[in-house]
């Protein structure tokens, strides 16, 4: 029951930020570390890191991103662009009176962290991205079309585009099963189902839980999603092409903040031919876009901050400890 004691020490509040209410979980005092979860997660995905960072002299703050958990969930997919979510985060930093923060993001949280670093490098002391590297914006082709060309209509990104489709498919299962299908997935290919099949039907449900998570922890996620639903989280995918349009002014821009990128060697699409994370990281293009970059590959899957919690926590701490207190970049 250690994790329950851990969670009980976490302070919760809802903050009016950028016109909506954002729920944050926080613990500790010291330099601010902002922890950004992915799909389909919550602040709770960082339960191990919140505790660890607080013990080591940091103020760990993990929001439920807009659309998730106890934060507001605007209806319109166009309210889920990087501009909106980065705006939420800037408002959180202002709320806490912090000019700069360390930022850690996984999955969609990594994507958001990249764009926070792109838009407002003055507010990011250092960034740790988990699983998702910074990809250059195509000058000609929208991201959904690129993914369709590479992986077909059956990819999760394509299936998630149509409002209501994934929600209806997910609703054939109880919320705990949906959580198990995603958080415990060991799929190494890009996420796609066979033709004529919904992704959620294709994902397997493990009969035995891995040692790194309990039924109780998975139930915490399931109960929250039962309250808030999946439309907010899915709207991030539905805003992808709009993001592309809005990002045109940053065409060719680099990420200048100091960055550590951590990926699991069994993450989906890590080894995927020429389009995989491994090939991209090794190509030199990633480093050219993010000059101040360190890459760490560890043994694990997609939700590596939960699966390999201690290892990831140590990697985060070793990175942020390089920066002297109160020093701006």
GROMACS .gro file of C-alpha atoms in nm:
model
  329
    1UNK     CA    1   0.000   0.000   0.000
    2UNK     CA    2   0.305   0.223  -0.020
    3UNK     CA    3   0.170   0.412  -0.322
    4UNK     CA    4  -0.151   0.502  -0.137
    5UNK     CA    5   0.048   0.655   0.149
    6UNK     CA    6   0.254   0.838  -0.113
    7UNK     CA    7  -0.058   0.979  -0.279
    8UNK     CA    8  -0.215   1.080   0.051
    9UNK     CA    9   0.076   1.322   0.113
   10UNK     CA   10   0.021   1.492  -0.223
   11UNK     CA   11  -0.155   1.829  -0.213
   12UNK     CA   12  -0.432   1.893  -0.466
   13UNK     CA   13  -0.576   2.220  -0.594
   14UNK     CA   14  -0.763   2.357  -0.892
   15UNK     CA   15  -0.610   2.668  -1.045
   16UNK     CA   16  -0.779   2.913  -1.281
   17UNK     CA   17  -0.533   2.916  -1.568
   18UNK     CA   18  -0.579   3.049  -1.920
   19UNK     CA   19  -0.956   3.071  -1.878
   20UNK     CA   20  -1.013   2.716  -1.752
   21UNK     CA   21  -0.973   2.528  -1.425
   22UNK     CA   22  -0.666   2.304  -1.411
   23UNK     CA   23  -0.625   2.041  -1.140
   24UNK     CA   24  -0.270   1.998  -1.012
   25UNK     CA   25  -0.110   1.754  -0.772
   26UNK     CA   26   0.201   1.881  -0.598
   27UNK     CA   27   0.454   1.789  -0.335
   28UNK     CA   28   0.779   1.928  -0.200
   29UNK     CA   29   0.955   2.263  -0.196
   30UNK     CA   30   1.239   2.396  -0.408
   31UNK     CA   31   1.285   2.448  -0.781
   32UNK     CA   32   0.969   2.370  -0.977
   33UNK     CA   33   0.953   2.053  -1.185
   34UNK     CA   34   0.648   2.040  -1.411
   35UNK     CA   35   0.540   1.683  -1.498
   36UNK     CA   36   0.326   1.641  -1.813
   37UNK     CA   37   0.141   1.314  -1.865
   38UNK     CA   38   0.044   1.144  -2.190
   39UNK     CA   39  -0.253   0.958  -2.339
   40UNK     CA   40  -0.446   0.805  -2.167
   41UNK     CA   41  -0.298   0.906  -1.832
   42UNK     CA   42  -0.343   1.157  -1.549
   43UNK     CA   43  -0.126   1.338  -1.295
   44UNK     CA   44  -0.118   1.000  -1.119
   45UNK     CA   45   0.113   0.857  -1.386
   46UNK     CA   46   0.390   1.057  -1.211
   47UNK     CA   47   0.315   0.923  -0.860
   48UNK     CA   48   0.665   0.774  -0.825
   49UNK     CA   49   0.847   1.079  -0.960
   50UNK     CA   50   0.642   1.324  -0.749
   51UNK     CA   51   0.754   1.149  -0.433
   52UNK     CA   52   1.114   1.106  -0.544
   53UNK     CA   53   1.162   1.465  -0.659
   54UNK     CA   54   1.001   1.602  -0.342
   55UNK     CA   55   1.242   1.391  -0.134
   56UNK     CA   56   1.535   1.540  -0.324
   57UNK     CA   57   1.453   1.906  -0.275
   58UNK     CA   58   1.220   1.988  -0.564
   59UNK     CA   59   0.865   2.117  -0.595
   60UNK     CA   60   0.698   1.853  -0.814
   61UNK     CA   61   0.380   1.972  -0.988
   62UNK     CA   62   0.178   1.734  -1.203
   63UNK     CA   63  -0.134   1.876  -1.368
   64UNK     CA   64  -0.420   1.688  -1.524
   65UNK     CA   65  -0.384   1.842  -1.871
   66UNK     CA   66  -0.696   2.010  -2.013
   67UNK     CA   67  -0.951   1.744  -2.108
   68UNK     CA   68  -0.829   1.502  -1.842
   69UNK     CA   69  -0.930   1.403  -1.490
   70UNK     CA   70  -1.032   1.689  -1.263
   71UNK     CA   71  -0.934   1.964  -1.509
   72UNK     CA   72  -1.186   2.134  -1.737
   73UNK     CA   73  -1.259   1.966  -2.069
   74UNK     CA   74  -1.354   2.211  -2.345
   75UNK     CA   75  -1.587   2.051  -2.601
   76UNK     CA   76  -1.431   2.175  -2.925
   77UNK     CA   77  -1.126   1.987  -3.059
   78UNK     CA   78  -0.987   2.322  -3.176
   79UNK     CA   79  -0.934   2.410  -2.807
   80UNK     CA   80  -0.661   2.144  -2.778
   81UNK     CA   81  -0.380   2.295  -2.984
   82UNK     CA   82  -0.026   2.331  -2.852
   83UNK     CA   83  -0.097   2.703  -2.821
   84UNK     CA   84  -0.383   2.636  -2.579
   85UNK     CA   85  -0.202   2.380  -2.366
   86UNK     CA   86   0.126   2.573  -2.356
   87UNK     CA   87  -0.085   2.873  -2.252
   88UNK     CA   88  -0.224   2.665  -1.964
   89UNK     CA   89   0.130   2.579  -1.851
   90UNK     CA   90   0.258   2.937  -1.871
   91UNK     CA   91  -0.040   3.036  -1.653
   92UNK     CA   92   0.054   2.762  -1.403
   93UNK     CA   93   0.415   2.887  -1.385
   94UNK     CA   94   0.282   3.239  -1.328
   95UNK     CA   95   0.048   3.110  -1.057
   96UNK     CA   96   0.342   2.956  -0.873
   97UNK     CA   97   0.548   3.272  -0.924
   98UNK     CA   98   0.820   3.088  -1.115
   99UNK     CA   99   1.005   3.252  -1.402
  100UNK     CA  100   1.153   2.916  -1.503
  101UNK     CA  101   1.080   2.550  -1.441
  102UNK     CA  102   1.223   2.214  -1.527
  103UNK     CA  103   0.978   2.029  -1.751
  104UNK     CA  104   0.934   1.653  -1.790
  105UNK     CA  105   0.687   1.513  -2.043
  106UNK     CA  106   0.586   1.169  -2.164
  107UNK     CA  107   0.397   1.081  -2.486
  108UNK     CA  108   0.162   1.377  -2.556
  109UNK     CA  109   0.320   1.545  -2.255
  110UNK     CA  110   0.655   1.523  -2.435
  111UNK     CA  111   0.500   1.678  -2.745
  112UNK     CA  112   0.360   1.959  -2.532
  113UNK     CA  113   0.694   2.003  -2.356
  114UNK     CA  114   0.872   2.034  -2.692
  115UNK     CA  115   0.634   2.312  -2.792
  116UNK     CA  116   0.655   2.486  -2.455
  117UNK     CA  117   1.034   2.484  -2.514
  118UNK     CA  118   0.983   2.608  -2.870
  119UNK     CA  119   0.740   2.889  -2.788
  120UNK     CA  120   0.885   3.001  -2.454
  121UNK     CA  121   1.245   2.887  -2.406
  122UNK     CA  122   1.281   3.169  -2.152
  123UNK     CA  123   1.051   2.977  -1.915
  124UNK     CA  124   1.216   2.632  -1.942
  125UNK     CA  125   1.536   2.566  -1.746
  126UNK     CA  126   1.574   2.215  -1.883
  127UNK     CA  127   1.348   1.959  -2.050
  128UNK     CA  128   1.327   1.580  -2.019
  129UNK     CA  129   1.123   1.416  -2.298
  130UNK     CA  130   1.008   1.055  -2.267
  131UNK     CA  131   0.930   0.844  -2.572
  132UNK     CA  132   0.844   1.111  -2.830
  133UNK     CA  133   1.126   1.302  -3.003
  134UNK     CA  134   1.089   1.645  -3.162
  135UNK     CA  135   0.994   1.594  -3.525
  136UNK     CA  136   1.038   1.871  -3.780
  137UNK     CA  137   0.721   2.021  -3.928
  138UNK     CA  138   0.671   1.917  -4.288
  139UNK     CA  139   0.646   2.233  -4.500
  140UNK     CA  140   0.396   2.066  -4.735
  141UNK     CA  141   0.202   1.784  -4.567
  142UNK     CA  142  -0.027   1.770  -4.267
  143UNK     CA  143   0.063   1.514  -3.996
  144UNK     CA  144  -0.248   1.295  -4.029
  145UNK     CA  145  -0.175   1.252  -4.400
  146UNK     CA  146   0.189   1.168  -4.326
  147UNK     CA  147   0.082   0.903  -4.074
  148UNK     CA  148  -0.180   0.768  -4.313
  149UNK     CA  149   0.083   0.738  -4.587
  150UNK     CA  150   0.323   0.554  -4.359
  151UNK     CA  151   0.092   0.340  -4.148
  152UNK     CA  152  -0.247   0.335  -4.319
  153UNK     CA  153  -0.600   0.428  -4.218
  154UNK     CA  154  -0.591   0.176  -3.935
  155UNK     CA  155  -0.334   0.367  -3.731
  156UNK     CA  156  -0.455   0.501  -3.398
  157UNK     CA  157  -0.402   0.861  -3.513
  158UNK     CA  158  -0.634   0.809  -3.812
  159UNK     CA  159  -0.895   0.614  -3.614
  160UNK     CA  160  -0.903   0.884  -3.346
  161UNK     CA  161  -0.979   1.166  -3.595
  162UNK     CA  162  -1.353   1.113  -3.632
  163UNK     CA  163  -1.545   1.258  -3.336
  164UNK     CA  164  -1.724   0.985  -3.143
  165UNK     CA  165  -1.574   0.686  -3.324
  166UNK     CA  166  -1.310   0.586  -3.068
  167UNK     CA  167  -1.543   0.679  -2.781
  168UNK     CA  168  -1.805   0.433  -2.912
  169UNK     CA  169  -1.542   0.162  -2.958
  170UNK     CA  170  -1.396   0.214  -2.610
  171UNK     CA  171  -1.746   0.199  -2.460
  172UNK     CA  172  -1.770  -0.171  -2.548
  173UNK     CA  173  -1.530  -0.232  -2.259
  174UNK     CA  174  -1.527  -0.134  -1.894
  175UNK     CA  175  -1.285   0.147  -1.806
  176UNK     CA  176  -1.040  -0.079  -1.623
  177UNK     CA  177  -1.005  -0.298  -1.934
  178UNK     CA  178  -0.942   0.009  -2.151
  179UNK     CA  179  -0.667   0.119  -1.911
  180UNK     CA  180  -0.509  -0.225  -1.916
  181UNK     CA  181  -0.516  -0.237  -2.296
  182UNK     CA  182  -0.327   0.093  -2.326
  183UNK     CA  183  -0.102   0.124  -2.021
  184UNK     CA  184   0.013  -0.239  -2.034
  185UNK     CA  185   0.056  -0.262  -2.410
  186UNK     CA  186   0.376  -0.422  -2.533
  187UNK     CA  187   0.312  -0.354  -2.904
  188UNK     CA  188   0.644  -0.277  -3.078
  189UNK     CA  189   0.498  -0.161  -3.409
  190UNK     CA  190   0.330   0.171  -3.468
  191UNK     CA  191  -0.015   0.149  -3.312
  192UNK     CA  192  -0.247   0.016  -3.584
  193UNK     CA  193  -0.513  -0.254  -3.610
  194UNK     CA  194  -0.589  -0.490  -3.899
  195UNK     CA  195  -0.833  -0.358  -4.165
  196UNK     CA  196  -1.194  -0.343  -4.051
  197UNK     CA  197  -1.100  -0.366  -3.684
  198UNK     CA  198  -1.108  -0.095  -3.418
  199UNK     CA  199  -0.780  -0.042  -3.237
  200UNK     CA  200  -0.928  -0.105  -2.893
  201UNK     CA  201  -1.050  -0.449  -3.012
  202UNK     CA  202  -0.704  -0.528  -3.147
  203UNK     CA  203  -0.515  -0.439  -2.827
  204UNK     CA  204  -0.481  -0.738  -2.597
  205UNK     CA  205  -0.581  -0.742  -2.230
  206UNK     CA  206  -0.306  -0.906  -2.023
  207UNK     CA  207  -0.439  -1.176  -1.794
  208UNK     CA  208  -0.153  -1.121  -1.547
  209UNK     CA  209  -0.037  -0.777  -1.441
  210UNK     CA  210   0.333  -0.693  -1.466
  211UNK     CA  211   0.515  -0.640  -1.137
  212UNK     CA  212   0.539  -0.262  -1.180
  213UNK     CA  213   0.167  -0.182  -1.145
  214UNK     CA  214  -0.122  -0.305  -0.931
  215UNK     CA  215  -0.491  -0.353  -1.001
  216UNK     CA  216  -0.552  -0.078  -0.748
  217UNK     CA  217  -0.333   0.170  -0.938
  218UNK     CA  218  -0.501   0.085  -1.269
  219UNK     CA  219  -0.839   0.129  -1.099
  220UNK     CA  220  -0.740   0.482  -0.996
  221UNK     CA  221  -0.702   0.571  -1.366
  222UNK     CA  222  -1.019   0.384  -1.464
  223UNK     CA  223  -1.235   0.558  -1.203
  224UNK     CA  224  -1.121   0.903  -1.315
  225UNK     CA  225  -1.181   0.828  -1.684
  226UNK     CA  226  -1.524   0.695  -1.596
  227UNK     CA  227  -1.601   1.041  -1.454
  228UNK     CA  228  -1.443   1.250  -1.730
  229UNK     CA  229  -1.461   1.032  -2.042
  230UNK     CA  230  -1.220   1.008  -2.335
  231UNK     CA  231  -1.333   1.292  -2.563
  232UNK     CA  232  -1.099   1.552  -2.412
  233UNK     CA  233  -0.794   1.324  -2.445
  234UNK     CA  234  -0.891   1.222  -2.800
  235UNK     CA  235  -0.930   1.587  -2.897
  236UNK     CA  236  -0.550   1.623  -2.884
  237UNK     CA  237  -0.536   1.391  -3.186
  238UNK     CA  238  -0.821   1.577  -3.354
  239UNK     CA  239  -0.625   1.904  -3.328
  240UNK     CA  240  -0.310   1.764  -3.494
  241UNK     CA  241  -0.372   1.910  -3.837
  242UNK     CA  242  -0.479   2.243  -3.686
  243UNK     CA  243  -0.150   2.243  -3.492
  244UNK     CA  244   0.031   2.201  -3.822
  245UNK     CA  245  -0.142   2.510  -3.961
  246UNK     CA  246  -0.066   2.717  -3.651
  247UNK     CA  247   0.299   2.606  -3.638
  248UNK     CA  248   0.385   2.752  -3.979
  249UNK     CA  249   0.565   3.054  -3.827
  250UNK     CA  250   0.807   2.818  -3.651
  251UNK     CA  251   0.899   2.630  -3.970
  252UNK     CA  252   1.264   2.526  -3.941
  253UNK     CA  253   1.298   2.638  -3.578
  254UNK     CA  254   1.527   2.459  -3.336
  255UNK     CA  255   1.476   2.371  -2.971
  256UNK     CA  256   1.746   2.560  -2.783
  257UNK     CA  257   1.679   2.454  -2.424
  258UNK     CA  258   1.900   2.184  -2.266
  259UNK     CA  259   1.721   1.853  -2.322
  260UNK     CA  260   1.748   1.489  -2.222
  261UNK     CA  261   1.552   1.242  -2.434
  262UNK     CA  262   1.471   0.903  -2.280
  263UNK     CA  263   1.315   0.618  -2.476
  264UNK     CA  264   1.239   0.254  -2.407
  265UNK     CA  265   1.400   0.009  -2.646
  266UNK     CA  266   1.070  -0.181  -2.666
  267UNK     CA  267   0.851   0.125  -2.718
  268UNK     CA  268   0.611   0.115  -3.012
  269UNK     CA  269   0.773   0.213  -3.340
  270UNK     CA  270   1.116   0.235  -3.175
  271UNK     CA  271   1.269  -0.005  -3.429
  272UNK     CA  272   1.022   0.062  -3.710
  273UNK     CA  273   1.229   0.050  -4.031
  274UNK     CA  274   1.321   0.399  -4.152
  275UNK     CA  275   1.038   0.575  -3.966
  276UNK     CA  276   1.118   0.449  -3.617
  277UNK     CA  277   1.242   0.648  -3.320
  278UNK     CA  278   1.579   0.469  -3.319
  279UNK     CA  279   1.649   0.551  -3.685
  280UNK     CA  280   1.541   0.913  -3.635
  281UNK     CA  281   1.758   0.960  -3.326
  282UNK     CA  282   2.059   0.800  -3.496
  283UNK     CA  283   2.015   0.992  -3.823
  284UNK     CA  284   2.159   1.313  -3.684
  285UNK     CA  285   1.848   1.511  -3.776
  286UNK     CA  286   1.717   1.501  -3.419
  287UNK     CA  287   2.044   1.642  -3.284
  288UNK     CA  288   2.045   1.913  -3.552
  289UNK     CA  289   1.696   2.024  -3.440
  290UNK     CA  290   1.780   1.999  -3.068
  291UNK     CA  291   2.147   2.097  -3.045
  292UNK     CA  292   2.172   2.077  -2.664
  293UNK     CA  293   2.062   1.714  -2.651
  294UNK     CA  294   2.147   1.400  -2.457
  295UNK     CA  295   1.985   1.068  -2.553
  296UNK     CA  296   1.933   0.778  -2.312
  297UNK     CA  297   1.784   0.445  -2.421
  298UNK     CA  298   1.667   0.215  -2.143
  299UNK     CA  299   1.505  -0.125  -2.133
  300UNK     CA  300   1.129  -0.080  -2.136
  301UNK     CA  301   0.807  -0.003  -2.320
  302UNK     CA  302   0.598   0.312  -2.376
  303UNK     CA  303   0.488   0.411  -2.025
  304UNK     CA  304   0.844   0.388  -1.904
  305UNK     CA  305   0.808   0.637  -1.616
  306UNK     CA  306   0.568   0.389  -1.458
  307UNK     CA  307   0.734   0.065  -1.573
  308UNK     CA  308   1.090   0.167  -1.484
  309UNK     CA  309   1.000   0.433  -1.229
  310UNK     CA  310   1.324   0.435  -1.031
  311UNK     CA  311   1.549   0.436  -1.336
  312UNK     CA  312   1.355   0.721  -1.496
  313UNK     CA  313   1.347   0.916  -1.168
  314UNK     CA  314   1.725   0.882  -1.140
  315UNK     CA  315   1.769   1.002  -1.501
  316UNK     CA  316   1.549   1.306  -1.436
  317UNK     CA  317   1.734   1.392  -1.114
  318UNK     CA  318   2.081   1.351  -1.267
  319UNK     CA  319   1.979   1.591  -1.544
  320UNK     CA  320   1.818   1.867  -1.337
  321UNK     CA  321   2.095   1.857  -1.075
  322UNK     CA  322   2.336   1.991  -1.335
  323UNK     CA  323   2.171   2.331  -1.311
  324UNK     CA  324   2.274   2.549  -1.017
  325UNK     CA  325   1.980   2.676  -0.807
  326UNK     CA  326   1.826   3.003  -0.928
  327UNK     CA  327   2.045   3.010  -1.237
  328UNK     CA  328   1.877   3.109  -1.562
  329UNK     CA  329   1.987   2.949  -1.886
   0.00000   0.00000   0.00000
